[in-house]
Coordinates of C-alpha atoms and ligand atoms in Angstrom, one line a residue:
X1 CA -3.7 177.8 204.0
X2 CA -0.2 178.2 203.1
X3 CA 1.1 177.3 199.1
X4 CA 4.6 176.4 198.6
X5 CA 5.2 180.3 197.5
X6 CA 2.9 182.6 199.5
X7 CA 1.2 182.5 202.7
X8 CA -2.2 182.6 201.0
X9 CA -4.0 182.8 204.0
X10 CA -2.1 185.8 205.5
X11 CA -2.1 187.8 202.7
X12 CA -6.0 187.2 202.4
X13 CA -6.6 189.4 205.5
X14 CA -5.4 192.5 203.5
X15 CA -9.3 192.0 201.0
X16 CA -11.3 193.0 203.7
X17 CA -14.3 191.9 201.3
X18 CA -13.0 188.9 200.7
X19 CA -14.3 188.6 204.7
X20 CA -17.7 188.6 204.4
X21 CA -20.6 185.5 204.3
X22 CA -23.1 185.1 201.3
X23 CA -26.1 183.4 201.3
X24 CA -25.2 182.1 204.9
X25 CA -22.3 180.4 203.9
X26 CA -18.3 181.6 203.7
X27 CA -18.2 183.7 200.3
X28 CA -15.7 182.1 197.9
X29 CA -14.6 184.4 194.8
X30 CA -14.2 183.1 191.8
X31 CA -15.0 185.5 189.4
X32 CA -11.3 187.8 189.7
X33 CA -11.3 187.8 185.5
X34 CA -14.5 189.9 185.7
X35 CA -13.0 191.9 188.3
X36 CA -10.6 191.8 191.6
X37 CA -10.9 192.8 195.1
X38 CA -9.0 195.6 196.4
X39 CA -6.6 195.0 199.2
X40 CA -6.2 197.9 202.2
X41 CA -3.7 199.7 200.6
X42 CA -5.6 200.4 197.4
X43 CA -8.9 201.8 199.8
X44 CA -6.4 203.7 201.8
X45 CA -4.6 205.8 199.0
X46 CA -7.8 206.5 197.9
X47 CA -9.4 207.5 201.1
X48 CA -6.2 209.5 201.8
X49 CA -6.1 211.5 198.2
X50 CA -10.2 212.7 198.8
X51 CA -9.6 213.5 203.0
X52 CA -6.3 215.2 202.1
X53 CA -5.8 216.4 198.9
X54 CA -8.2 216.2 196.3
X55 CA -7.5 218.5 194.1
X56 CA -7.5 219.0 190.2
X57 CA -3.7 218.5 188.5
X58 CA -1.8 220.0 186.3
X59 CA -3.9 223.3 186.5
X60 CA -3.0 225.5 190.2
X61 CA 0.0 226.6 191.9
X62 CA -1.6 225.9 195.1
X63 CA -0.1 222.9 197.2
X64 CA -2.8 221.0 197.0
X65 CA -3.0 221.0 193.3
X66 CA 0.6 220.0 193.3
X67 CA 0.5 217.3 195.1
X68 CA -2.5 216.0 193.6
X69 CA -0.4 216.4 190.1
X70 CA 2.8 215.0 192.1
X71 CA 0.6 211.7 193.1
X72 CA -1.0 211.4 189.7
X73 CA 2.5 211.5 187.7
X74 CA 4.4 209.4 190.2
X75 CA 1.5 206.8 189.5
X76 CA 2.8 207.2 186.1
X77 CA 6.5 206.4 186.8
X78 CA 5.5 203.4 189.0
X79 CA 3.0 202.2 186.2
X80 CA 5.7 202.3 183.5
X81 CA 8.3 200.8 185.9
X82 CA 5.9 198.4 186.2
X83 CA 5.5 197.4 182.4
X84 CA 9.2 198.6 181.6
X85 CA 8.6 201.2 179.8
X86 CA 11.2 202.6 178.2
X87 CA 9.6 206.6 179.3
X88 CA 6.7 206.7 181.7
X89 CA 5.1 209.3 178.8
X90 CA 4.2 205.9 177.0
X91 CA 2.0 205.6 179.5
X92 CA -1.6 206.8 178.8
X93 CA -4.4 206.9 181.3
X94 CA -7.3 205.4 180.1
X95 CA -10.7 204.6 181.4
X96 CA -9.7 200.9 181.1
X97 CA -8.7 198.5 178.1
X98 CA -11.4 198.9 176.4
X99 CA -10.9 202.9 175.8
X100 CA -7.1 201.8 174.9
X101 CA -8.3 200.1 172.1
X102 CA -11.4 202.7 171.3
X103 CA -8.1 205.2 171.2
X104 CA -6.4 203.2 169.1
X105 CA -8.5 201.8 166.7
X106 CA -9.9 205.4 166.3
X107 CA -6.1 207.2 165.5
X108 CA -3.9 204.3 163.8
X109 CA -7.3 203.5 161.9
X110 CA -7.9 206.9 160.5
X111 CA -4.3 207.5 160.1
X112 CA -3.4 204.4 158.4
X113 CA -6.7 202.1 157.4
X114 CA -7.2 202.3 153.4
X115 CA -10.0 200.4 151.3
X116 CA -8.7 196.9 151.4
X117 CA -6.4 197.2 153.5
X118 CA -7.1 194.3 157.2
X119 CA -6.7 194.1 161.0
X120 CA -6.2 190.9 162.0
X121 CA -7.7 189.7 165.1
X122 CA -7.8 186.1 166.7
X123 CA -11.0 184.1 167.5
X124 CA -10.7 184.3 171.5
X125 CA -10.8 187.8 171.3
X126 CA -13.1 190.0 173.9
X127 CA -15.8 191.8 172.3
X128 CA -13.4 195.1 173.2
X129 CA -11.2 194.2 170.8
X130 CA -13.8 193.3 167.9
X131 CA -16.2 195.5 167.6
X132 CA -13.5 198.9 168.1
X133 CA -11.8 197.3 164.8
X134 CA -15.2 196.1 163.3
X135 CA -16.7 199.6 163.6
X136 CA -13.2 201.6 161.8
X137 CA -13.1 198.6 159.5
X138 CA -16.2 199.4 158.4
X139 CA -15.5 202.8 158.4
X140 CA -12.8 202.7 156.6
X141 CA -13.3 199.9 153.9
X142 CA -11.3 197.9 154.9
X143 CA -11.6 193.8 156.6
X144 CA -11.5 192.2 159.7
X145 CA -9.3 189.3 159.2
X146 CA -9.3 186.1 162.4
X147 CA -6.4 183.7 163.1
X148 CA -9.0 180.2 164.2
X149 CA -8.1 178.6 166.8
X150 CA -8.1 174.4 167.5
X151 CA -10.6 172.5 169.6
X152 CA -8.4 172.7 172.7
X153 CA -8.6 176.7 172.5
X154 CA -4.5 176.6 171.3
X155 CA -4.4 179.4 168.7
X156 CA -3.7 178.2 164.6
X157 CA -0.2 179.2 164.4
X158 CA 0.4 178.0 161.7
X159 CA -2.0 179.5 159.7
X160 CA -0.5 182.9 160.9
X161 CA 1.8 183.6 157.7
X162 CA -0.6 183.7 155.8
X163 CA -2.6 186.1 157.5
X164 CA 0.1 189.0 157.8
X165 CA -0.2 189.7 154.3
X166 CA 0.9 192.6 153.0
X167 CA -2.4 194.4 153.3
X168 CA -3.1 193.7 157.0
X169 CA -1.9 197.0 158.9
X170 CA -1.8 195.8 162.5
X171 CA -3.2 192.7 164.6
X172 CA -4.5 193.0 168.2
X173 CA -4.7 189.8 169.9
X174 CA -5.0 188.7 173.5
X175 CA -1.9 187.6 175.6
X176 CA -4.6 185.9 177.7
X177 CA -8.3 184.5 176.9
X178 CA -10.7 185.4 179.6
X179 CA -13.0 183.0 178.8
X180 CA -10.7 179.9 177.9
X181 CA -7.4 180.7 180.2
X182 CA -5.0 180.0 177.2
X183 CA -1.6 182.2 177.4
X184 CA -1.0 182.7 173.9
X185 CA 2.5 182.9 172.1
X186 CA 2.7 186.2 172.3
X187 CA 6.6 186.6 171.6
X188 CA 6.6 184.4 168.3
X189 CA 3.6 186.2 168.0
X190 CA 4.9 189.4 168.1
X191 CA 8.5 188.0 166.3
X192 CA 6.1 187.3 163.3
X193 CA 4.3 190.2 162.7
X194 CA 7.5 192.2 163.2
X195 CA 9.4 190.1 160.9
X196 CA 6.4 191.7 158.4
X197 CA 6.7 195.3 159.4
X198 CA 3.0 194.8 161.2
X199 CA 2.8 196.6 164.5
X200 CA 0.9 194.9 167.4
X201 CA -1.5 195.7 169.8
X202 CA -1.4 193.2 172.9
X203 CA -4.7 193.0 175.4
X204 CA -3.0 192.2 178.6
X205 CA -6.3 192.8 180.6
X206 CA -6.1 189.0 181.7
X207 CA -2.4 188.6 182.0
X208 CA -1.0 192.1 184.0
X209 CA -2.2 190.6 187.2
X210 CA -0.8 186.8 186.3
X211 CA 2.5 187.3 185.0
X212 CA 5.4 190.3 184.6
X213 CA 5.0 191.8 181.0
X214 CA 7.6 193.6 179.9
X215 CA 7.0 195.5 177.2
X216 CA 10.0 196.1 176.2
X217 CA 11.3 192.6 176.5
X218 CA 7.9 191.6 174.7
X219 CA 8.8 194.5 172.0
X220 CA 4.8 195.4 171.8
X221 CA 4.0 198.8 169.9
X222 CA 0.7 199.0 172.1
X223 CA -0.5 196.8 175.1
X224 CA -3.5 197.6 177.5
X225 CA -4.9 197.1 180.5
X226 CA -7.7 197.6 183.4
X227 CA -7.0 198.6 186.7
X228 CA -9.7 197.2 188.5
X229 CA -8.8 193.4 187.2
X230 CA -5.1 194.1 188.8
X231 CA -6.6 195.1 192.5
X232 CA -6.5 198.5 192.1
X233 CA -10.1 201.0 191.4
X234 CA -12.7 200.5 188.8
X235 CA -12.4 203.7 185.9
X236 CA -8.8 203.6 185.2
X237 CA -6.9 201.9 182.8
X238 CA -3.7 201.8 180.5
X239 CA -2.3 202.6 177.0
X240 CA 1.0 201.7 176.6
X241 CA 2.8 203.4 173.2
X242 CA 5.8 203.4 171.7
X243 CA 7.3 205.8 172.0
X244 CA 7.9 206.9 168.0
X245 CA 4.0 205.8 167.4
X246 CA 2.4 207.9 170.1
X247 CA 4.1 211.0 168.7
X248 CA 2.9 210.0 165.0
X249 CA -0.7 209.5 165.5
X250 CA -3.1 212.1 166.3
X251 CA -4.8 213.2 169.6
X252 CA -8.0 210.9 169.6
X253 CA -10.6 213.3 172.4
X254 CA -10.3 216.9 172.0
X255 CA -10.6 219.3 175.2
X256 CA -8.5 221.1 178.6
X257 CA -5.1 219.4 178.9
X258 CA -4.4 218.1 175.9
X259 CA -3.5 221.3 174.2
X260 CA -0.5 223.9 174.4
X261 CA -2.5 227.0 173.0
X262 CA -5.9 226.8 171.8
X263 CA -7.2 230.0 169.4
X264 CA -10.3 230.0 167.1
X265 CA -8.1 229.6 164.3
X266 CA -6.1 226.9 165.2
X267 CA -5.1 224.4 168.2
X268 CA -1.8 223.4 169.2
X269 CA -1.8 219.9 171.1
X270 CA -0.1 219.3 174.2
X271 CA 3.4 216.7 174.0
X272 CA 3.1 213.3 175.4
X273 CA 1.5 212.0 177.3
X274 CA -1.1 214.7 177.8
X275 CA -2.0 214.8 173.9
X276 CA -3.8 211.4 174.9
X277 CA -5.3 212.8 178.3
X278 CA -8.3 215.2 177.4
X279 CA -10.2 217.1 180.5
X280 CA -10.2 216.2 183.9
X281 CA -8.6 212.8 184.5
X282 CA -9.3 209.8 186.9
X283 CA -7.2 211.4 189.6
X284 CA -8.1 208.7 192.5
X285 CA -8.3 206.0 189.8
X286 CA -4.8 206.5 189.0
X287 CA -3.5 206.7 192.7
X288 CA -5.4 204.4 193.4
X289 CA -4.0 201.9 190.9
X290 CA -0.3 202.8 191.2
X291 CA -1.2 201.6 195.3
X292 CA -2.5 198.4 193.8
X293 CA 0.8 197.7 191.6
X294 CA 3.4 198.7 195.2
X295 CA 1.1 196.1 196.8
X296 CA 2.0 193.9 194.0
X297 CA 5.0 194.2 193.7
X298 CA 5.7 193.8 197.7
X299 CA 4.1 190.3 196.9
X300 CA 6.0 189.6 193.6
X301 CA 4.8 188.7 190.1
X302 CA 6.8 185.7 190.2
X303 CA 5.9 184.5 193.0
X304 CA 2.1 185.1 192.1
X305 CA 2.4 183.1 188.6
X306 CA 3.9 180.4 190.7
X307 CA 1.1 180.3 193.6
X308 CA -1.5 180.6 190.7
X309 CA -0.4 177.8 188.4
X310 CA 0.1 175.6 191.4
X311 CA -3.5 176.2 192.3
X312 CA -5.0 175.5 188.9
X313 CA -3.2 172.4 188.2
X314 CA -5.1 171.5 191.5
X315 CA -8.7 173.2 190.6
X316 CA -8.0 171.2 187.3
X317 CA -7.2 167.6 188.6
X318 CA -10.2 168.1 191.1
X319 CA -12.7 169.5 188.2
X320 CA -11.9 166.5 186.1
X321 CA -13.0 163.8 188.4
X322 CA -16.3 165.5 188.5
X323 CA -18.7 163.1 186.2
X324 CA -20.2 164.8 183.2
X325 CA -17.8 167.9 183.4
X326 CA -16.7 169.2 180.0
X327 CA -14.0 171.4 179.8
X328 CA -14.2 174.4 177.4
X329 CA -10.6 175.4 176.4
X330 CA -7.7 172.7 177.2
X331 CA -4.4 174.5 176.8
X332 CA -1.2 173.9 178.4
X333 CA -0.4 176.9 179.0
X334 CA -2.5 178.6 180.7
X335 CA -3.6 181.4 183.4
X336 CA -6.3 182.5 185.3
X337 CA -9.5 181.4 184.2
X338 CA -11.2 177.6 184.1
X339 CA -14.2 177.3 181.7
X340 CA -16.4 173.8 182.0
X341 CA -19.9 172.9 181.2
X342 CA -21.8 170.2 182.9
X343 CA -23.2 167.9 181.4
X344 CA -25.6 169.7 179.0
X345 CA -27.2 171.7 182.3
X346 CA -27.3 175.7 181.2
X347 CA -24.5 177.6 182.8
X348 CA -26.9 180.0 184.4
X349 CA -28.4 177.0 186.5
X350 CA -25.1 176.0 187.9
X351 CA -24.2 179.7 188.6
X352 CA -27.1 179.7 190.5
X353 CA -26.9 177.1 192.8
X354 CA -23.1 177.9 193.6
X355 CA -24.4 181.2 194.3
X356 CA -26.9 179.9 197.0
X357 CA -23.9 177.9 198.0
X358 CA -21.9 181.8 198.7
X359 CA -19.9 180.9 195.5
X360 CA -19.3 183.5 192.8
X361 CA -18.6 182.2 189.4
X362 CA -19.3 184.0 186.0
X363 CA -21.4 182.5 183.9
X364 CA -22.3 183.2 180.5
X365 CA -20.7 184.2 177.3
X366 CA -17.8 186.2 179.0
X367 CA -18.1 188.9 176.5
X368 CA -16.3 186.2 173.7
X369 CA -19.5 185.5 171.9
X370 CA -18.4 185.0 168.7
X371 CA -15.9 182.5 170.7
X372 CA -19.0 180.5 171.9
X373 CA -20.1 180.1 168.4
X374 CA -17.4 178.3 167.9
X375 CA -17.6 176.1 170.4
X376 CA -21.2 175.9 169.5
X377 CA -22.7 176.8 172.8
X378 CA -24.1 179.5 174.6
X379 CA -21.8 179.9 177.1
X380 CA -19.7 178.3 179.7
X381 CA -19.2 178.4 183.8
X382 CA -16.1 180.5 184.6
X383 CA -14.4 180.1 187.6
X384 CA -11.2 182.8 187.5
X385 CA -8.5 182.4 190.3
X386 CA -6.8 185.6 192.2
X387 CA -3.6 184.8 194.3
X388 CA -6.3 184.9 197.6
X389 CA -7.5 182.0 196.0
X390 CA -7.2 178.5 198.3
X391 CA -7.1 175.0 197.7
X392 CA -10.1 175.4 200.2
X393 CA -11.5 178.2 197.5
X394 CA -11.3 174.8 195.0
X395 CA -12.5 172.2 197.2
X396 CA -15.3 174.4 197.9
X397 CA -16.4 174.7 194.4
X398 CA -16.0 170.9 193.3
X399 CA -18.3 170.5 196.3
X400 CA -20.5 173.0 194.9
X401 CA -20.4 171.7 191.9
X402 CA -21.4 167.6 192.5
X403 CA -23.9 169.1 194.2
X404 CA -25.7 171.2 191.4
X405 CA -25.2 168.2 189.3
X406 CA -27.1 166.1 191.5
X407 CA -29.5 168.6 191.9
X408 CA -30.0 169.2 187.8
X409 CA -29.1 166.2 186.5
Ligands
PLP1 N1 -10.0 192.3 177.2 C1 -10.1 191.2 177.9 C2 -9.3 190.0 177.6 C3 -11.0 191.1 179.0 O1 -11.1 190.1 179.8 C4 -11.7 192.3 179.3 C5 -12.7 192.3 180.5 O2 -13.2 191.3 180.9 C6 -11.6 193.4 178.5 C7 -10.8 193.4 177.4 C8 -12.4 194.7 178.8 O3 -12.0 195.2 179.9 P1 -12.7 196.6 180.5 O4 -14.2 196.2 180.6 O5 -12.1 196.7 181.9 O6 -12.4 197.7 179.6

């Protein structure tokens, strides 16, 4: 099926998974928030590194070793390129966004987190990036402060003021909610805390693979990411620094590469960005990823944003004729991820008859638990789009979907 922007159906044939039947029927993939398939090129690279050379980097002279450390740092330069990045040594390789955080929350806390002092957070806010803050918080003495957010899932902004007070020392929030879609703000965000001398972290883990970020246009002091929800492998992810606050703060894991000389008396750590890298990293992972964001950019972020908006305004307007379906997050702007209930049937139930139907949805709390306590139930459907996605993808699911309410209701 062909968009207005990209030959959907074309560029479907490079997800050989996306291929297969489930249940008997065509499989239709709706859960790309959780995580995305991988297209050829990401399998290849990685196929190609372990047949040819696998190696460990930044330890032999022997060629293999240096082209394993030549492929890991050129996915590196093509990562930071990617972000814009002022030096690709502001980028860290991480396990995913949840270790960006862990390493962040662990070094800024300790360095800077005093009794009564606050991190700010915002109410749609993936468990990664509560309980990391909640635990050094606690640590620490100090509080975990929450901008609300409305009944349409649109963050309070104007209770934001407020909230950077001269005690809170940074606030992490979301560029995208996985659970309700919404694209927050995140330049007046960031324009804001700024204006207050309050750095930022910015959890990009639902919008790298939806928009371009530019992290430099954006002006964020930290912004993270998974691999594996931007097509590339499962295991590697990204810390993005400034810069001037990657050299301040101290090495988080201790161990083999992150050091210039080690003796019993006293260590030496290594300069950026291998201060951040201790032991052996995700070699593959990172190969692996870079081959994801070539692919990527071959297709073009623009182009993507376009395709996908076009298709949710659809998957929307279809959804909303459905009798009984409630949607759980109504912003405007918005990316990725469509939340509904039906009427007052568990999520799991419907989850499990679009399953027998070969459809994958999430369903659940979506790791935003204290989100669904908001909203007062225990979870939602989630249906999250990838630029494979059809308008046969959609039609699919609102079929799916009349029929599990007939079914339940
Ligand atoms: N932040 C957001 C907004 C997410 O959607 C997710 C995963 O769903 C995460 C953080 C955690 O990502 P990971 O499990 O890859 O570390």
């Amino acid at each position: 099926m062909i968009t207005s922007v990209l030959n959907t159906a074309e560029l479907r044939k490079d997800f050989p998974l996306l291929e297969q039947s489930v249940n008997g029927k065509k499989l239709v993939y709706l859960d790309n928030a959780a995580t995305t398939q991988k297209p050829k090129e990401v399998l290849e690279a990685l196929n190609t590194y372990y047949e040819e050379y696998n190696s460990n980097v930044h330890r032999g002279v022997h060629l293999l070793s240096q082209k394993a450390t030549d492929a890991y740092e050129a996915a590196r330069t093509n990562v930071a390129a990617f972000i814009n990045a002022k030096h690709s040594h502001e980028v860290i390789f991480t396990r995913g966004t949840t270790e960006g955080i862990n390493l962040i929350s662990n070094t800024f806390g300790r360095m800077f987190l005093q009794k009564g002092d606050s991190i700010l957070i915002t109410a749609m806010e993936h468990h990664s990036n509560i309980v990391p803050w909640q635990m050094i918080c606690e640590e620490r003495g100090a509080t975990l402060k929450v901008l609300p957010i409305d009944d349409d899932g649109v963050l309070k902004m104007e209770e934001l003021p407020a909230l950077l007070d001269d005690k809170t020392k940074l606030f992490a929030f979301t560029y995208v909610s996985n659970s309700l879609g919404t694209v927050n703000d995140v330049h007046e965000i960031i324009a804001q805390a700024h204006g207050k001398n309050i750095p930022v972290l910015v959890d990009a883990a639902q919008a790298v693979q939806h928009m371009k970020v530019d992290v430099q246009h954006l002006d964020a002091d930290f912004l993270v990411f998974s691999g594996h929800k931007i097509y590339g492998p499962t295991g590697i992810g990204v810390l993005y620094g400034k810069e001037q606050w990657l050299n301040v703060l101290p090495p988080w894991q201790g161990g083999g590469d992150m050091i210039k000389t080690v003796s019993f008396e006293k260590t030496v750590y290594n300069e950026l960005p291998y201060k951040y890298e201790a032991g052996t990293p995700d070699v593959s992972g990172a190969i692996g990823l870079s081959a994801a964001i070539t692919y990527l950019n071959g297709i073009g972020l623009e182009a993507i944003e376009e395709s996908e908006h076009e298709l949710i305004q659809y998957a929307l307007e279809k959804l909303t004729a459905i009798e009984g379906l409630t949607f759980i997050g109504k912003a405007k702007d918005r990316a990725g991820a469509i939340s509904f209930l039906l009427n007052g049937i568990h999520p799991f139930d419907v989850g499990e008859l679009l399953d027998k139907q070969g459809i994958a949805v999430r369903t659940g709390h979506h790791c935003t638990q204290p989100l669904m306590d908001i909203f007062n139930i225990p979870g939602t459907v989630r249906a999250s789009f990838a630029f494979y996605n059809t308008r046969e993808d959609v039609d699919l699911l609102v079929a799916g979907v009349r029929k599990a309410a007939q079914m339940l209701s």
